[in-house]
Amino acid sequence: MSLGFHHQLDALTTTIGELCAHAGRAVQGATQALLQADVALAESVISEYDKIVRAAAHAERDALKLLALHAPVAGDLRTVVASLKNVTDACHMGSPALHISEIVRRRHPAHALPEELKGYFAEMGRIAVDLGNKAKDVVQSGDPCMAAQLRNDDEAMDHVHHQLSILLMEREWRHGVAAAVDVTLLGRYYERFAEHAVEIGRRVIFQVTGVTKYAS
Amino acid sequence: MSLGFHHQLDALTTTIGELCAHAGRAVQGATQALLQADVALAESVISEYDKIVRAAAHAERDALKLLALHAPVAGDLRTVVASLKNVTDACHMGSPALHISEIVRRRHPAHALPEELKGYFAEMGRIAVDLGNKAKDVVQSGDPCMAAQLRNDDEAMDHVHHQLSILLMEREWRHGVAAAVDVTLLGRYYERFAEHAVEIGRRVIFQVTGVTKYAS
């Protein structure tokens, strides 16, 4: 395969990594907006989302061009197809920030979160940012060991999410049904962010081992 | 492009359509399990999920083979890449049935749904089955007009989901927080099924018009 092909593939890989980190920063902003009921910040995250979508569409066109112009085979083909799928996951990593910010906007000027639950969401936000940065490193390095480590962050996210679920199911929940609904959805958004990051990690592992597996 | 290529592409398209319909039948089973608190049926839907995942992995390998062996260009390339992405969405259309059935199992022998909400979920289940069958027809026919109609079903799903959200936010909600959490998650699962079906429809439209758009 030509030098041009690998140069363009490297550029695509860099872009996809940046997309993951971008999605992480978006969740960081959304989390801050959530914790402080900062509607201006929420609005800014919402309007930023379009940039992620456009960057993803651009990356997808680049991947298609690589297939059309170079007709790669074997490992190169697998890498381009994995890139195409990573673009979709990276784009989906951008949606939770949008949905979290929409809840902030809907509840404004009230806080969507009961004060005593803020620590859980600060922690889920921190893990998400970390996952976004690690997914970037995984995509750009193609390192399957690093990719396997994404699973640890996902487990940390699941752990916080599970604690939240227990709180919601306790008889002493005293924040009302509306807050319970918001907390349920918010928790699910952070979890989905982690799922897409892990899916990217799994794909990097697949490229090395050839084992395919879907997330539920 | 060779006759062999188009024959294999047709077979792949048929498989992806079947996957959509299969996912629809899975939601039908999950909905019935939910409405009747039928844990045996829920278990059967849960164990069926693996078949959808395996069929999707198989279809994905077929799409990769088409790229590797025939190096298609222009419209043919676009169709194979769209098929690859449709496989992912069709596979994700299978997850809601799994998640719904897991809630049925978790609440057994109790009913996850308050009696008066069952009508809403029967309706969302009906729309999902319809969407699964229509997504099959859209994939197999490649008809962009039929694809655009998926949007109507998605709007019908959104409408029921919105009515549920209103009920959850009412002061008179008297089914407790645990039921509110379940209903929130369940509603979201049906909504996601519809989103993936619509994404497939959008992709069929893209193949004709060349306009790409991501769902949030």
Coordinates of C-alpha atoms in Angstrom, one line a residue, chain B:
Chain B
M1 CA -18.6 -5.6 -10.7
S2 CA -19.1 -9.4 -11.1
L3 CA -22.4 -11.2 -10.8
G4 CA -20.9 -13.0 -7.8
F5 CA -20.5 -9.7 -6.0
H6 CA -24.1 -8.6 -6.5
H7 CA -25.4 -12.0 -5.6
Q8 CA -23.4 -11.9 -2.3
L9 CA -24.5 -8.3 -1.7
D10 CA -28.1 -9.3 -2.1
A11 CA -27.7 -12.2 0.3
L12 CA -26.1 -9.8 2.8
T13 CA -29.0 -7.3 2.4
T14 CA -31.5 -10.1 3.0
T15 CA -29.7 -11.2 6.2
I16 CA -29.6 -7.6 7.5
G17 CA -33.3 -7.3 6.8
E18 CA -34.0 -10.5 8.7
L19 CA -31.9 -9.2 11.6
C20 CA -34.2 -6.2 11.9
A21 CA -37.3 -8.4 11.8
H22 CA -35.7 -10.7 14.3
A23 CA -35.0 -7.8 16.7
G24 CA -38.7 -6.8 16.3
R25 CA -39.9 -10.3 17.3
A26 CA -37.5 -10.2 20.3
V27 CA -39.2 -6.9 21.4
Q28 CA -42.5 -8.5 20.9
G29 CA -41.6 -11.4 23.2
A30 CA -40.1 -9.0 25.7
T31 CA -43.2 -6.8 25.7
Q32 CA -45.4 -9.9 26.3
A33 CA -43.1 -11.0 29.1
L34 CA -43.3 -7.5 30.6
L35 CA -47.1 -7.2 30.4
Q36 CA -47.7 -10.6 31.9
A37 CA -44.7 -10.8 34.2
D38 CA -43.8 -14.0 32.4
V39 CA -40.3 -14.8 33.6
A40 CA -40.0 -18.0 31.5
L41 CA -40.6 -15.9 28.3
A42 CA -38.2 -13.2 29.6
E43 CA -35.5 -15.9 30.0
S44 CA -36.1 -17.2 26.5
V45 CA -35.8 -13.7 25.1
I46 CA -32.5 -13.2 27.0
S47 CA -31.0 -16.5 25.7
E48 CA -32.2 -15.7 22.2
Y49 CA -30.2 -12.4 22.2
D50 CA -27.0 -14.3 21.6
K51 CA -28.4 -15.5 18.2
I52 CA -28.8 -11.9 17.1
V53 CA -25.3 -11.1 18.1
R54 CA -23.9 -14.1 16.3
A55 CA -25.9 -13.4 13.2
A56 CA -24.7 -9.8 13.2
A57 CA -21.0 -10.9 13.6
H58 CA -21.6 -13.3 10.7
A59 CA -23.1 -10.5 8.5
E60 CA -20.2 -8.2 9.4
R61 CA -17.7 -10.8 8.2
D62 CA -19.6 -11.2 5.0
A63 CA -19.5 -7.4 4.4
L64 CA -15.7 -7.4 5.1
K65 CA -15.3 -10.3 2.6
L66 CA -17.1 -8.3 -0.1
L67 CA -14.7 -5.4 0.5
A68 CA -11.6 -7.6 0.5
L69 CA -12.4 -9.8 -2.4
H70 CA -14.1 -7.4 -4.8
A71 CA -12.8 -3.9 -3.8
P72 CA -16.0 -2.3 -4.9
V73 CA -16.1 1.4 -5.9
A74 CA -18.7 4.2 -6.1
G75 CA -22.3 3.1 -5.4
D76 CA -21.3 -0.5 -4.7
L77 CA -18.8 0.6 -2.1
R78 CA -21.3 2.9 -0.5
T79 CA -23.8 0.1 -0.3
V80 CA -21.4 -2.3 1.4
V81 CA -20.3 0.4 3.9
A82 CA -23.9 1.2 4.6
S83 CA -24.5 -2.5 5.1
L84 CA -21.7 -2.7 7.7
K85 CA -23.3 0.2 9.6
N86 CA -26.8 -1.3 9.3
V87 CA -25.5 -4.5 10.8
T88 CA -24.4 -2.5 13.9
D89 CA -27.8 -0.8 14.2
A90 CA -29.7 -4.0 13.6
C91 CA -27.7 -5.6 16.4
H92 CA -28.4 -2.7 18.7
M93 CA -32.1 -3.1 17.8
G94 CA -31.7 -6.4 19.6
S95 CA -30.5 -5.0 22.9
P96 CA -33.7 -3.4 24.1
A97 CA -35.5 -6.8 24.2
L98 CA -32.6 -8.1 26.3
H99 CA -32.8 -5.1 28.7
I100 CA -36.6 -5.2 29.0
S101 CA -36.5 -8.9 29.8
E102 CA -33.8 -8.4 32.4
I103 CA -36.1 -5.9 34.2
V104 CA -38.9 -8.5 34.1
R105 CA -36.6 -11.1 35.6
R106 CA -35.3 -8.7 38.3
R107 CA -38.9 -7.8 39.4
H108 CA -40.2 -11.4 39.2
P109 CA -42.7 -12.5 40.7
A110 CA -43.9 -8.9 41.0
H111 CA -45.0 -7.0 37.9
A112 CA -42.5 -4.3 36.8
L113 CA -45.4 -2.2 35.4
P114 CA -48.3 -0.7 37.3
E115 CA -51.5 -2.0 35.8
E116 CA -52.7 1.3 34.4
L117 CA -49.5 1.8 32.4
K118 CA -49.6 -1.5 30.6
G119 CA -51.5 0.0 27.7
Y120 CA -48.7 2.4 27.0
F121 CA -46.1 -0.4 26.8
A122 CA -48.4 -2.6 24.7
E123 CA -48.6 0.3 22.3
M124 CA -44.8 0.9 22.3
G125 CA -44.3 -2.9 21.7
R126 CA -46.7 -2.8 18.8
I127 CA -44.9 0.1 17.2
A128 CA -41.5 -1.6 17.8
V129 CA -42.6 -4.8 16.0
D130 CA -44.0 -2.7 13.2
L131 CA -40.7 -0.7 13.0
G132 CA -38.7 -4.0 12.9
N133 CA -40.7 -5.3 10.0
K134 CA -40.6 -2.0 8.1
A135 CA -36.9 -1.7 8.7
K136 CA -36.6 -5.1 7.1
D137 CA -38.6 -4.0 4.0
V138 CA -36.6 -0.7 3.8
V139 CA -33.2 -2.6 3.9
Q140 CA -34.3 -5.2 1.4
S141 CA -36.0 -2.8 -1.0
G142 CA -33.6 0.1 -0.6
D143 CA -36.7 2.4 -1.1
P144 CA -36.0 5.9 0.3
C145 CA -39.8 6.8 0.4
M146 CA -40.5 3.7 2.6
A147 CA -37.4 4.7 4.6
A148 CA -38.8 8.2 5.2
Q149 CA -41.9 6.6 6.6
L150 CA -40.0 5.0 9.5
R151 CA -39.9 8.5 10.9
N152 CA -43.7 8.4 11.4
D153 CA -43.5 5.3 13.6
D154 CA -40.6 6.9 15.5
E155 CA -42.8 10.0 16.1
A156 CA -45.6 7.7 17.3
M157 CA -43.1 6.1 19.7
D158 CA -41.9 9.5 20.9
H159 CA -45.6 10.5 21.4
V160 CA -46.3 7.5 23.7
H161 CA -42.9 8.1 25.5
H162 CA -43.8 11.7 26.0
Q163 CA -47.1 10.8 27.5
L164 CA -45.3 8.5 29.9
S165 CA -42.9 11.2 30.9
I166 CA -45.8 13.5 31.7
L167 CA -47.4 10.8 33.9
L168 CA -44.1 10.3 35.7
M169 CA -43.8 14.0 36.4
E170 CA -47.3 14.3 37.8
R171 CA -47.7 15.0 41.5
E172 CA -50.2 12.2 41.7
W173 CA -47.8 9.4 40.7
R174 CA -48.6 6.8 43.4
H175 CA -46.6 3.8 42.3
G176 CA -43.4 4.6 44.1
V177 CA -39.9 5.5 43.1
A178 CA -38.8 1.9 42.1
A179 CA -41.6 1.7 39.5
A180 CA -40.8 5.2 38.3
V181 CA -37.2 4.1 37.7
D182 CA -38.3 1.0 35.8
V183 CA -40.8 2.9 33.7
T184 CA -38.1 5.5 32.9
L185 CA -35.6 2.8 31.8
L186 CA -38.2 0.8 29.9
G187 CA -39.5 3.8 28.0
R188 CA -35.9 4.6 27.0
Y189 CA -35.3 1.1 25.7
Y190 CA -38.3 1.2 23.4
E191 CA -37.2 4.7 22.2
R192 CA -33.7 3.4 21.5
F193 CA -35.1 0.6 19.4
A194 CA -36.9 3.2 17.3
E195 CA -33.8 5.4 17.0
H196 CA -31.7 2.6 15.5
A197 CA -34.5 1.6 13.1
V198 CA -34.7 5.3 12.0
E199 CA -30.9 5.4 11.7
I200 CA -31.1 2.5 9.2
G201 CA -33.8 4.4 7.3
R202 CA -31.7 7.5 7.2
R203 CA -28.8 5.5 5.8
V204 CA -31.0 4.2 3.0
I205 CA -32.0 7.7 2.2
F206 CA -28.3 8.8 2.3
Q207 CA -27.4 6.1 -0.2
V208 CA -29.8 7.8 -2.7
T209 CA -29.3 11.4 -1.8
G210 CA -25.7 11.5 -0.6
V211 CA -26.7 13.5 2.5
T212 CA -25.3 12.2 5.8
K213 CA -26.8 12.9 9.2
Y214 CA -26.2 11.4 12.6
A215 CA -28.8 10.8 15.2
S216 CA -28.2 12.1 18.7

